[in-house]
Amino acid sequence: AQRVTQPEKLLSVFKGAPVELKCNYSYSGSPELFWYVQYSRQRLQLLLRHISRESIKGFTADLNKGETSFHLKKPFAQEEDSAMYYCALSNQAGTALIFGKGTTLSVSS
Amino acid sequence: EAGVAQSPRYKIIEKRQSVAFWCNPISGHATLYWYQQILGQGPKLLIQFQNNGVVDDSQLPKDRFSAERLKGVDSTLKIQPAKLEDSAVYLCASSLNLGLAGLQETQYFGPGTRLLVL
């Protein structure tokens, strides 16, 4: 079965510290992987997708097919990064996303 | 551009009552999704429309949930009768199309409707 696992419910770091939000998936084919973010009182929005291979707000994520992982990283966390982060998988174009349970990132000064 | 609109934002009902949610997607978006997000979980697909046709309703509890998108634009999701376990946030999302280039189109989410069943 297709599944997305985010092992951490909460990740607390200090401002300026590195951040890594973990995401593992189970899927036998070639999925598309995404990170969505929900800031306080805002709607869920796309942060980045693996095929874009770009850095958004300082965040990057590399798809590791061998380890079936898509961890989200940022070298220096900012307070405005505090939010709920969801890893999601799409098994083919046009299908719905399969979400993990989410990780709350809390960045304090 | 205007985002995905949903109403109501909050709803409290008693079990066995019925409730309906409305969604207006981004103009021109052919694909519309309804997700259910239970507290502590990620969103889970209930039903997906392409224009006014159903693409995937495999996870929709059809004995109590129904959804329609008659004119291929806005959509309604209904629960009748509601159960306690239906308490959740119901999210509507839309995307431009089915990802015709072989790539997943970005899904844009509405603010959600928070349902509490007592």
CSV table of C-alpha atoms in Angstrom, one decimal:
chain,number,residue,atom,x,y,z
A,1,ALA,CA,0.0,0.0,0.0
A,2,GLN,CA,1.1,3.5,-0.7
A,3,ARG,CA,2.0,5.3,2.5
A,4,VAL,CA,3.8,8.4,3.7
A,5,THR,CA,5.4,8.4,7.1
A,6,GLN,CA,6.5,11.4,9.0
A,7,PRO,CA,8.0,10.0,12.2
A,8,GLU,CA,8.2,13.3,14.2
A,9,LYS,CA,5.0,14.9,15.4
A,10,LEU,CA,6.9,17.9,16.7
A,11,LEU,CA,10.3,19.4,16.0
A,12,SER,CA,11.6,22.2,18.2
A,13,VAL,CA,14.7,24.1,17.2
A,14,PHE,CA,16.3,27.4,18.0
A,15,LYS,CA,16.6,30.2,15.4
A,16,GLY,CA,19.7,29.7,13.3
A,17,ALA,CA,19.9,26.0,13.9
A,18,PRO,CA,19.7,23.5,11.0
A,19,VAL,CA,16.4,21.8,10.4
A,20,GLU,CA,15.6,18.4,8.9
A,21,LEU,CA,12.0,17.2,8.7
A,22,LYS,CA,11.9,13.5,7.9
A,23,CYS,CA,9.6,11.9,5.3
A,24,ASN,CA,9.6,8.2,4.2
A,25,TYR,CA,7.3,6.7,1.7
A,26,SER,CA,6.3,3.3,0.4
A,27,TYR,CA,5.5,3.0,-3.2
A,28,SER,CA,6.9,0.6,-5.8
A,29,GLY,CA,6.8,2.9,-8.8
A,30,SER,CA,8.1,6.3,-9.5
A,31,PRO,CA,6.1,8.7,-7.4
A,32,GLU,CA,6.1,12.5,-7.3
A,33,LEU,CA,6.9,13.8,-3.8
A,34,PHE,CA,5.8,17.1,-2.4
A,35,TRP,CA,6.1,19.2,0.8
A,36,TYR,CA,3.1,21.3,1.8
A,37,VAL,CA,3.1,23.8,4.6
A,38,GLN,CA,0.3,25.4,6.7
A,39,TYR,CA,1.2,28.5,8.6
A,40,SER,CA,-0.9,29.6,11.5
A,41,ARG,CA,-4.4,30.7,10.3
A,42,GLN,CA,-3.5,30.1,6.7
A,43,ARG,CA,-4.5,27.5,4.2
A,44,LEU,CA,-2.4,24.5,3.1
A,45,GLN,CA,0.0,25.5,0.3
A,46,LEU,CA,2.6,23.9,-1.8
A,47,LEU,CA,6.2,24.5,-0.5
A,48,LEU,CA,8.2,22.5,-3.0
A,49,ARG,CA,8.1,19.4,-5.2
A,50,HIS,CA,11.0,17.0,-6.0
A,51,ILE,CA,11.0,17.4,-9.7
A,52,SER,CA,11.5,21.1,-9.5
A,53,ARG,CA,14.8,20.6,-7.6
A,54,GLU,CA,14.7,24.2,-6.4
A,55,SER,CA,15.1,25.9,-3.0
A,56,ILE,CA,12.0,27.7,-1.7
A,57,LYS,CA,12.4,30.0,1.4
A,58,GLY,CA,15.8,28.3,1.9
A,59,PHE,CA,14.3,24.8,2.1
A,60,THR,CA,15.5,21.9,-0.1
A,61,ALA,CA,14.4,18.3,-0.4
A,62,ASP,CA,16.1,15.5,-2.3
A,63,LEU,CA,14.4,12.4,-3.3
A,64,ASN,CA,16.4,9.3,-2.3
A,65,LYS,CA,14.8,6.3,-4.0
A,66,GLY,CA,17.2,3.9,-2.4
A,67,GLU,CA,16.1,4.9,1.1
A,68,THR,CA,12.6,5.9,-0.1
A,69,SER,CA,13.0,9.2,1.6
A,70,PHE,CA,12.3,12.9,0.9
A,71,HIS,CA,13.6,14.8,3.9
A,72,LEU,CA,13.1,18.6,4.0
A,73,LYS,CA,16.1,20.6,5.1
A,74,LYS,CA,17.1,24.1,5.9
A,75,PRO,CA,20.5,25.1,7.1
A,76,PHE,CA,19.4,28.0,9.3
A,77,ALA,CA,15.9,28.1,10.7
A,78,GLN,CA,13.9,31.3,11.1
A,79,GLU,CA,11.1,32.0,13.4
A,80,GLU,CA,8.8,32.5,10.4
A,81,ASP,CA,9.4,28.9,9.5
A,82,SER,CA,7.2,27.8,12.4
A,83,ALA,CA,4.3,25.9,10.8
A,84,MET,CA,2.9,22.5,10.1
A,85,TYR,CA,4.6,20.6,7.3
A,86,TYR,CA,3.1,17.7,5.4
A,87,CYS,CA,4.9,15.4,3.1
A,88,ALA,CA,2.7,14.1,0.2
A,89,LEU,CA,3.0,11.6,-2.6
A,90,SER,CA,1.3,11.3,-5.9
A,91,ASN,CA,1.5,8.0,-7.7
A,92,GLN,CA,0.6,9.4,-11.1
A,93,ALA,CA,-0.4,12.6,-12.7
A,94,GLY,CA,-3.9,13.7,-12.0
A,95,THR,CA,-4.5,11.6,-8.9
A,96,ALA,CA,-5.1,12.8,-5.4
A,97,LEU,CA,-2.2,13.3,-3.0
A,98,ILE,CA,-1.4,10.9,-0.2
A,99,PHE,CA,-0.4,12.8,2.9
A,100,GLY,CA,1.7,12.0,5.9
A,101,LYS,CA,0.4,13.0,9.4
A,102,GLY,CA,2.5,16.1,9.4
A,103,THR,CA,5.2,17.6,11.6
A,104,THR,CA,4.9,20.8,13.6
A,105,LEU,CA,8.1,22.8,13.3
A,106,SER,CA,8.6,25.3,16.2
A,107,VAL,CA,11.4,27.8,15.9
A,108,SER,CA,12.2,29.9,18.9
A,109,SER,CA,14.6,32.6,19.5
B,1,GLU,CA,-6.2,35.3,-8.6
B,2,ALA,CA,-9.0,34.5,-6.1
B,3,GLY,CA,-8.4,31.3,-4.2
B,4,VAL,CA,-10.6,28.3,-3.5
B,5,ALA,CA,-13.6,29.4,-1.5
B,6,GLN,CA,-15.4,27.2,1.0
B,7,SER,CA,-18.4,27.7,3.2
B,8,PRO,CA,-19.4,27.5,6.0
B,9,ARG,CA,-16.1,27.8,7.9
B,10,TYR,CA,-17.5,26.1,11.0
B,11,LYS,CA,-20.4,23.9,11.7
B,12,ILE,CA,-21.7,22.2,14.8
B,13,ILE,CA,-24.4,19.6,14.5
B,14,GLU,CA,-25.8,16.7,16.5
B,15,LYS,CA,-25.2,13.1,15.4
B,16,ARG,CA,-27.8,11.8,12.9
B,17,GLN,CA,-28.3,15.3,11.5
B,18,SER,CA,-27.4,16.2,8.0
B,19,VAL,CA,-24.9,18.8,6.8
B,20,ALA,CA,-23.7,20.2,3.5
B,21,PHE,CA,-20.5,22.0,2.5
B,22,TRP,CA,-19.9,24.1,-0.5
B,23,CYS,CA,-16.8,24.7,-2.5
B,24,ASN,CA,-16.0,27.1,-5.4
B,25,PRO,CA,-12.7,26.3,-7.1
B,26,ILE,CA,-10.3,28.7,-8.8
B,27,SER,CA,-11.7,29.8,-12.0
B,28,GLY,CA,-10.8,27.6,-14.9
B,29,HIS,CA,-9.7,24.7,-12.7
B,30,ALA,CA,-11.1,21.4,-14.1
B,31,THR,CA,-10.1,19.1,-11.3
B,32,LEU,CA,-11.7,19.4,-7.8
B,33,TYR,CA,-10.9,17.3,-4.7
B,34,TRP,CA,-12.6,16.9,-1.4
B,35,TYR,CA,-10.3,15.8,1.5
B,36,GLN,CA,-11.2,14.9,5.0
B,37,GLN,CA,-8.7,15.8,7.7
B,38,ILE,CA,-9.2,14.2,11.1
B,39,LEU,CA,-7.4,15.8,14.0
B,40,GLY,CA,-3.8,14.7,14.1
B,41,GLN,CA,-3.9,13.2,10.7
B,42,GLY,CA,-3.0,14.4,7.2
B,43,PRO,CA,-5.7,15.1,4.6
B,44,LYS,CA,-7.3,12.0,3.1
B,45,LEU,CA,-9.1,12.0,-0.3
B,46,LEU,CA,-12.9,11.5,-0.2
B,47,ILE,CA,-13.7,12.2,-3.9
B,48,GLN,CA,-12.1,13.7,-7.0
B,49,PHE,CA,-13.9,15.3,-9.9
B,50,GLN,CA,-12.7,16.1,-13.4
B,51,ASN,CA,-15.2,18.8,-14.7
B,52,ASN,CA,-18.5,17.3,-13.6
B,53,GLY,CA,-17.4,13.6,-13.7
B,54,VAL,CA,-16.2,11.5,-10.8
B,55,VAL,CA,-12.6,10.3,-11.2
B,56,ASP,CA,-12.1,8.6,-7.8
B,57,ASP,CA,-14.6,8.1,-5.0
B,58,SER,CA,-13.2,4.8,-3.7
B,59,GLN,CA,-12.7,6.2,-0.2
B,60,LEU,CA,-16.0,8.0,0.0
B,61,PRO,CA,-18.4,6.3,2.6
B,62,LYS,CA,-21.2,6.2,0.2
B,63,ASP,CA,-23.8,5.1,2.7
B,64,ARG,CA,-23.7,8.5,4.3
B,65,PHE,CA,-21.6,10.8,2.1
B,66,SER,CA,-22.5,12.2,-1.3
B,67,ALA,CA,-21.0,14.9,-3.5
B,68,GLU,CA,-21.8,16.5,-6.7
B,69,ARG,CA,-20.4,19.0,-9.2
B,70,LEU,CA,-23.3,19.4,-11.6
B,71,LYS,CA,-22.0,22.2,-13.8
B,72,GLY,CA,-18.4,21.4,-13.5
B,73,VAL,CA,-17.6,24.4,-11.4
B,74,ASP,CA,-18.7,24.6,-7.7
B,75,SER,CA,-19.3,21.5,-5.7
B,76,THR,CA,-21.3,20.4,-2.6
B,77,LEU,CA,-20.4,17.6,-0.2
B,78,LYS,CA,-23.2,16.2,2.0
B,79,ILE,CA,-23.2,14.0,5.0
B,80,GLN,CA,-26.5,12.3,6.0
B,81,PRO,CA,-26.7,11.1,8.7
B,82,ALA,CA,-23.6,12.4,10.5
B,83,LYS,CA,-21.7,10.3,13.0
B,84,LEU,CA,-19.4,11.4,15.8
B,85,GLU,CA,-16.4,10.1,13.8
B,86,ASP,CA,-17.2,12.6,11.0
B,87,SER,CA,-15.9,15.4,13.1
B,88,ALA,CA,-13.0,16.7,11.0
B,89,VAL,CA,-11.9,19.5,8.7
B,90,TYR,CA,-13.2,19.1,5.2
B,91,LEU,CA,-10.8,20.6,2.6
B,92,CYS,CA,-11.6,21.4,-0.9
B,93,ALA,CA,-8.8,21.7,-3.5
B,94,SER,CA,-8.6,22.4,-7.2
B,95,SER,CA,-6.0,22.0,-9.9
B,96,LEU,CA,-5.9,23.2,-13.5
B,97,ASN,CA,-6.3,19.8,-15.0
B,98,LEU,CA,-5.3,16.2,-14.6
B,99,GLY,CA,-1.7,16.8,-15.3
B,100,LEU,CA,-1.7,16.3,-19.0
B,101,ALA,CA,2.1,16.6,-19.4
B,102,GLY,CA,2.6,13.6,-17.2
B,103,LEU,CA,3.2,15.8,-14.2
B,104,GLN,CA,1.0,16.4,-11.2
B,105,GLU,CA,-0.6,19.8,-11.3
B,106,THR,CA,-0.3,21.9,-8.2
B,107,GLN,CA,-3.3,21.5,-6.0
B,108,TYR,CA,-4.7,24.7,-4.4
B,109,PHE,CA,-6.5,24.3,-1.1
B,110,GLY,CA,-9.4,26.2,0.4
B,111,PRO,CA,-9.5,27.3,4.1
B,112,GLY,CA,-11.6,24.2,5.0
B,113,THR,CA,-14.8,23.7,6.9
B,114,ARG,CA,-14.4,22.5,10.5
B,115,LEU,CA,-17.2,20.1,11.4
B,116,LEU,CA,-18.0,19.1,15.0
B,117,VAL,CA,-20.6,16.4,15.5
B,118,LEU,CA,-21.9,16.1,19.0
